[in-house]
Amino acid sequence: MTDAPHLLIAWHSRTGGSEALARAAAEGAQTAALVAVADVTPEMLLAAGGYLFVGPENLAALSGAMKEMFDRCYYPCLGKLEGRPYATIICAGSDGENAQRQLDRIATGWRLKRVADPIIVNTAAQTPEAILAPKMIAPNRLAEAHDLGAALAEGLAAGIF
């Protein structure tokens, strides 16, 4: 690993979809720290040069675990992350836009800089059984996450962000 600022991929998943996307992004990034949101600390956020937040939309909002990570880390990091790059991947059953908006509002408070368009992966899960079932993410969407991870890591290493 070089001395370049590293990418922190903070993820949460209940049914495997967001985890698969986060792992694909980490594979693309090669040097990223892949950390479940339950284990993310303010110190990890402060040490990272940029962020990829990957999680599901639950009931038209960020998952509770993702929101809890932001609740826990928000004030210790406030005023200390300005200008750092971030991107997002939301895994949703039908929409994903509300979770995306909520995450962007939090990032705005931290004064993060979005450096890639949001990725929203729609699994079309609409019944209780489908919503709770393990998710299989299409190879092209995993490739998209892989490429995003690679681009974020390269941008950090090259000093573009």
PDB file of C-alpha atoms in Angstrom:
ATOM      1  CA  MET A   1       0.000   0.000   0.000  1.00  0.00           C
ATOM      2  CA  THR A   2       1.279   3.461  -0.842  1.00  0.00           C
ATOM      3  CA  ASP A   3       1.177   6.518   1.362  1.00  0.00           C
ATOM      4  CA  ALA A   4      -1.831   7.777  -0.602  1.00  0.00           C
ATOM      5  CA  PRO A   5      -4.987   8.356   1.421  1.00  0.00           C
ATOM      6  CA  HIS A   6      -7.010   5.165   1.520  1.00  0.00           C
ATOM      7  CA  LEU A   7     -10.614   4.484   0.658  1.00  0.00           C
ATOM      8  CA  LEU A   8     -12.973   3.387   3.416  1.00  0.00           C
ATOM      9  CA  ILE A   9     -15.871   1.249   2.193  1.00  0.00           C
ATOM     10  CA  ALA A  10     -18.504   1.290   4.941  1.00  0.00           C
ATOM     11  CA  TRP A  11     -21.286  -1.204   4.298  1.00  0.00           C
ATOM     12  CA  HIS A  12     -24.388  -2.775   5.773  1.00  0.00           C
ATOM     13  CA  SER A  13     -26.420  -5.653   4.407  1.00  0.00           C
ATOM     14  CA  ARG A  14     -29.268  -7.797   5.680  1.00  0.00           C
ATOM     15  CA  THR A  15     -29.789 -10.104   2.730  1.00  0.00           C
ATOM     16  CA  GLY A  16     -26.398 -10.063   1.012  1.00  0.00           C
ATOM     17  CA  GLY A  17     -27.008  -7.639  -1.846  1.00  0.00           C
ATOM     18  CA  SER A  18     -25.203  -4.645  -0.379  1.00  0.00           C
ATOM     19  CA  GLU A  19     -22.436  -6.855   0.972  1.00  0.00           C
ATOM     20  CA  ALA A  20     -21.833  -8.348  -2.492  1.00  0.00           C
ATOM     21  CA  LEU A  21     -21.683  -4.852  -3.989  1.00  0.00           C
ATOM     22  CA  ALA A  22     -19.300  -3.630  -1.255  1.00  0.00           C
ATOM     23  CA  ARG A  23     -17.025  -6.639  -1.737  1.00  0.00           C
ATOM     24  CA  ALA A  24     -16.984  -6.089  -5.512  1.00  0.00           C
ATOM     25  CA  ALA A  25     -16.021  -2.444  -4.952  1.00  0.00           C
ATOM     26  CA  ALA A  26     -13.277  -3.468  -2.514  1.00  0.00           C
ATOM     27  CA  GLU A  27     -11.931  -5.969  -5.027  1.00  0.00           C
ATOM     28  CA  GLY A  28     -11.754  -3.181  -7.596  1.00  0.00           C
ATOM     29  CA  ALA A  29     -10.109  -0.781  -5.156  1.00  0.00           C
ATOM     30  CA  GLN A  30      -7.579  -3.401  -4.006  1.00  0.00           C
ATOM     31  CA  THR A  31      -6.309  -1.308  -1.089  1.00  0.00           C
ATOM     32  CA  ALA A  32      -9.600  -0.158   0.443  1.00  0.00           C
ATOM     33  CA  ALA A  33     -10.575  -0.794   4.032  1.00  0.00           C
ATOM     34  CA  LEU A  34     -13.836  -2.787   3.854  1.00  0.00           C
ATOM     35  CA  VAL A  35     -15.628  -2.313   7.175  1.00  0.00           C
ATOM     36  CA  ALA A  36     -19.133  -3.237   8.304  1.00  0.00           C
ATOM     37  CA  VAL A  37     -20.876  -0.109   9.611  1.00  0.00           C
ATOM     38  CA  ALA A  38     -21.222  -1.636  13.083  1.00  0.00           C
ATOM     39  CA  ASP A  39     -17.412  -1.560  13.309  1.00  0.00           C
ATOM     40  CA  VAL A  40     -16.782   1.887  11.777  1.00  0.00           C
ATOM     41  CA  THR A  41     -15.362   4.391  14.252  1.00  0.00           C
ATOM     42  CA  PRO A  42     -14.865   8.143  13.980  1.00  0.00           C
ATOM     43  CA  GLU A  43     -11.120   7.451  13.956  1.00  0.00           C
ATOM     44  CA  MET A  44     -11.502   5.262  10.855  1.00  0.00           C
ATOM     45  CA  LEU A  45     -13.436   7.995   9.087  1.00  0.00           C
ATOM     46  CA  LEU A  46     -10.836  10.597  10.069  1.00  0.00           C
ATOM     47  CA  ALA A  47      -7.983   8.379   8.849  1.00  0.00           C
ATOM     48  CA  ALA A  48      -9.537   7.693   5.442  1.00  0.00           C
ATOM     49  CA  GLY A  49      -9.014   9.888   2.425  1.00  0.00           C
ATOM     50  CA  GLY A  50     -12.389   9.085   0.874  1.00  0.00           C
ATOM     51  CA  TYR A  51     -15.503   7.017   1.334  1.00  0.00           C
ATOM     52  CA  LEU A  52     -17.834   4.616  -0.387  1.00  0.00           C
ATOM     53  CA  PHE A  53     -21.043   4.058   1.552  1.00  0.00           C
ATOM     54  CA  VAL A  54     -22.904   0.888   0.537  1.00  0.00           C
ATOM     55  CA  GLY A  55     -26.199  -0.136   2.060  1.00  0.00           C
ATOM     56  CA  PRO A  56     -29.800  -1.129   1.558  1.00  0.00           C
ATOM     57  CA  GLU A  57     -32.857   1.026   1.517  1.00  0.00           C
ATOM     58  CA  ASN A  58     -35.281  -0.223   4.164  1.00  0.00           C
ATOM     59  CA  LEU A  59     -38.800   1.181   4.320  1.00  0.00           C
ATOM     60  CA  ALA A  60     -37.840   4.116   2.078  1.00  0.00           C
ATOM     61  CA  ALA A  61     -34.871   5.147   4.242  1.00  0.00           C
ATOM     62  CA  LEU A  62     -31.284   4.242   5.030  1.00  0.00           C
ATOM     63  CA  SER A  63     -31.042   0.994   6.931  1.00  0.00           C
ATOM     64  CA  GLY A  64     -31.059   1.454  10.690  1.00  0.00           C
ATOM     65  CA  ALA A  65     -27.515   0.136  11.007  1.00  0.00           C
ATOM     66  CA  MET A  66     -26.192   2.594   8.399  1.00  0.00           C
ATOM     67  CA  LYS A  67     -28.036   5.468  10.066  1.00  0.00           C
ATOM     68  CA  GLU A  68     -26.708   4.401  13.473  1.00  0.00           C
ATOM     69  CA  MET A  69     -23.136   4.555  12.138  1.00  0.00           C
ATOM     70  CA  PHE A  70     -23.748   8.112  10.981  1.00  0.00           C
ATOM     71  CA  ASP A  71     -25.436   8.995  14.296  1.00  0.00           C
ATOM     72  CA  ARG A  72     -22.470   7.613  16.249  1.00  0.00           C
ATOM     73  CA  CYS A  73     -19.784   9.227  14.095  1.00  0.00           C
ATOM     74  CA  TYR A  74     -21.397  12.450  12.913  1.00  0.00           C
ATOM     75  CA  TYR A  75     -20.422  14.882  15.675  1.00  0.00           C
ATOM     76  CA  PRO A  76     -16.931  13.518  16.386  1.00  0.00           C
ATOM     77  CA  CYS A  77     -16.168  14.030  12.659  1.00  0.00           C
ATOM     78  CA  LEU A  78     -18.046  17.296  12.119  1.00  0.00           C
ATOM     79  CA  GLY A  79     -15.732  20.001  10.834  1.00  0.00           C
ATOM     80  CA  LYS A  80     -12.920  17.515  10.133  1.00  0.00           C
ATOM     81  CA  LEU A  81     -13.846  15.860   6.814  1.00  0.00           C
ATOM     82  CA  GLU A  82     -14.517  18.846   4.536  1.00  0.00           C
ATOM     83  CA  GLY A  83     -13.809  18.280   0.876  1.00  0.00           C
ATOM     84  CA  ARG A  84     -13.120  14.563   1.112  1.00  0.00           C
ATOM     85  CA  PRO A  85     -14.569  12.528  -1.749  1.00  0.00           C
ATOM     86  CA  TYR A  86     -17.440  10.106  -1.419  1.00  0.00           C
ATOM     87  CA  ALA A  87     -19.686   7.908  -3.487  1.00  0.00           C
ATOM     88  CA  THR A  88     -22.636   5.661  -2.737  1.00  0.00           C
ATOM     89  CA  ILE A  89     -24.250   2.392  -3.687  1.00  0.00           C
ATOM     90  CA  ILE A  90     -27.806   1.720  -2.541  1.00  0.00           C
ATOM     91  CA  CYS A  91     -29.406  -1.712  -2.914  1.00  0.00           C
ATOM     92  CA  ALA A  92     -33.185  -1.336  -3.006  1.00  0.00           C
ATOM     93  CA  GLY A  93     -36.266  -3.407  -3.716  1.00  0.00           C
ATOM     94  CA  SER A  94     -38.007  -0.817  -5.822  1.00  0.00           C
ATOM     95  CA  ASP A  95     -36.659   2.714  -5.540  1.00  0.00           C
ATOM     96  CA  GLY A  96     -33.642   3.688  -3.432  1.00  0.00           C
ATOM     97  CA  GLU A  97     -33.984   7.425  -3.982  1.00  0.00           C
ATOM     98  CA  ASN A  98     -35.040   8.277  -0.420  1.00  0.00           C
ATOM     99  CA  ALA A  99     -32.110   6.430   1.126  1.00  0.00           C
ATOM    100  CA  GLN A 100     -29.824   8.136  -1.377  1.00  0.00           C
ATOM    101  CA  ARG A 101     -31.239  11.555  -0.503  1.00  0.00           C
ATOM    102  CA  GLN A 102     -30.884  10.884   3.208  1.00  0.00           C
ATOM    103  CA  LEU A 103     -27.250   9.834   2.811  1.00  0.00           C
ATOM    104  CA  ASP A 104     -26.489  12.880   0.652  1.00  0.00           C
ATOM    105  CA  ARG A 105     -27.933  15.174   3.322  1.00  0.00           C
ATOM    106  CA  ILE A 106     -25.619  13.649   5.921  1.00  0.00           C
ATOM    107  CA  ALA A 107     -22.646  13.964   3.538  1.00  0.00           C
ATOM    108  CA  THR A 108     -23.590  17.598   2.932  1.00  0.00           C
ATOM    109  CA  GLY A 109     -23.418  18.225   6.676  1.00  0.00           C
ATOM    110  CA  TRP A 110     -19.915  16.802   6.720  1.00  0.00           C
ATOM    111  CA  ARG A 111     -19.119  18.877   3.602  1.00  0.00           C
ATOM    112  CA  LEU A 112     -18.039  15.796   1.661  1.00  0.00           C
ATOM    113  CA  LYS A 113     -17.637  16.063  -2.104  1.00  0.00           C
ATOM    114  CA  ARG A 114     -19.568  13.622  -4.301  1.00  0.00           C
ATOM    115  CA  VAL A 115     -17.188  12.381  -6.986  1.00  0.00           C
ATOM    116  CA  ALA A 116     -19.333   9.773  -8.759  1.00  0.00           C
ATOM    117  CA  ASP A 117     -22.978   9.467  -9.652  1.00  0.00           C
ATOM    118  CA  PRO A 118     -25.011   7.422  -7.166  1.00  0.00           C
ATOM    119  CA  ILE A 119     -25.467   3.773  -8.006  1.00  0.00           C
ATOM    120  CA  ILE A 120     -28.869   2.359  -7.119  1.00  0.00           C
ATOM    121  CA  VAL A 121     -29.331  -1.366  -7.665  1.00  0.00           C
ATOM    122  CA  ASN A 122     -32.985  -2.358  -7.821  1.00  0.00           C
ATOM    123  CA  THR A 123     -33.621  -6.002  -6.911  1.00  0.00           C
ATOM    124  CA  ALA A 124     -37.386  -5.774  -7.648  1.00  0.00           C
ATOM    125  CA  ALA A 125     -38.140  -7.528  -4.333  1.00  0.00           C
ATOM    126  CA  GLN A 126     -41.755  -6.692  -3.550  1.00  0.00           C
ATOM    127  CA  THR A 127     -43.230  -9.512  -1.464  1.00  0.00           C
ATOM    128  CA  PRO A 128     -42.230 -10.251   2.132  1.00  0.00           C
ATOM    129  CA  GLU A 129     -40.622 -13.493   0.961  1.00  0.00           C
ATOM    130  CA  ALA A 130     -38.651 -11.775  -1.806  1.00  0.00           C
ATOM    131  CA  ILE A 131     -37.612  -8.899   0.455  1.00  0.00           C
ATOM    132  CA  LEU A 132     -36.254 -11.273   3.109  1.00  0.00           C
ATOM    133  CA  ALA A 133     -34.624 -13.696   0.661  1.00  0.00           C
ATOM    134  CA  PRO A 134     -30.868 -13.687   0.018  1.00  0.00           C
ATOM    135  CA  LYS A 135     -30.089 -11.374  -2.900  1.00  0.00           C
ATOM    136  CA  MET A 136     -28.220 -12.298  -6.034  1.00  0.00           C
ATOM    137  CA  ILE A 137     -26.785  -9.230  -7.758  1.00  0.00           C
ATOM    138  CA  ALA A 138     -26.461  -9.302 -11.533  1.00  0.00           C
ATOM    139  CA  PRO A 139     -22.875  -9.602 -12.795  1.00  0.00           C
ATOM    140  CA  ASN A 140     -23.088  -6.293 -14.675  1.00  0.00           C
ATOM    141  CA  ARG A 141     -24.079  -4.476 -11.468  1.00  0.00           C
ATOM    142  CA  LEU A 142     -21.235  -6.151  -9.549  1.00  0.00           C
ATOM    143  CA  ALA A 143     -18.890  -5.036 -12.339  1.00  0.00           C
ATOM    144  CA  GLU A 144     -20.225  -1.483 -11.950  1.00  0.00           C
ATOM    145  CA  ALA A 145     -19.425  -1.599  -8.202  1.00  0.00           C
ATOM    146  CA  HIS A 146     -15.976  -3.070  -8.971  1.00  0.00           C
ATOM    147  CA  ASP A 147     -15.243  -0.252 -11.410  1.00  0.00           C
ATOM    148  CA  LEU A 148     -16.435   2.390  -8.946  1.00  0.00           C
ATOM    149  CA  GLY A 149     -14.133   1.020  -6.249  1.00  0.00           C
ATOM    150  CA  ALA A 150     -11.226   1.006  -8.689  1.00  0.00           C
ATOM    151  CA  ALA A 151     -11.934   4.570  -9.820  1.00  0.00           C
ATOM    152  CA  LEU A 152     -12.211   5.899  -6.270  1.00  0.00           C
ATOM    153  CA  ALA A 153      -8.973   4.224  -5.166  1.00  0.00           C
ATOM    154  CA  GLU A 154      -7.134   5.411  -8.266  1.00  0.00           C
ATOM    155  CA  GLY A 155      -8.453   8.952  -7.836  1.00  0.00           C
ATOM    156  CA  LEU A 156      -7.232   9.028  -4.242  1.00  0.00           C
ATOM    157  CA  ALA A 157      -3.846   7.552  -5.127  1.00  0.00           C
ATOM    158  CA  ALA A 158      -3.373  10.027  -7.981  1.00  0.00           C
ATOM    159  CA  GLY A 159      -4.418  12.991  -5.864  1.00  0.00           C
ATOM    160  CA  ILE A 160      -7.333  13.792  -8.171  1.00  0.00           C
ATOM    161  CA  PHE A 161      -9.744  14.066  -5.262  1.00  0.00           C
TER     162      PHE A 161
END
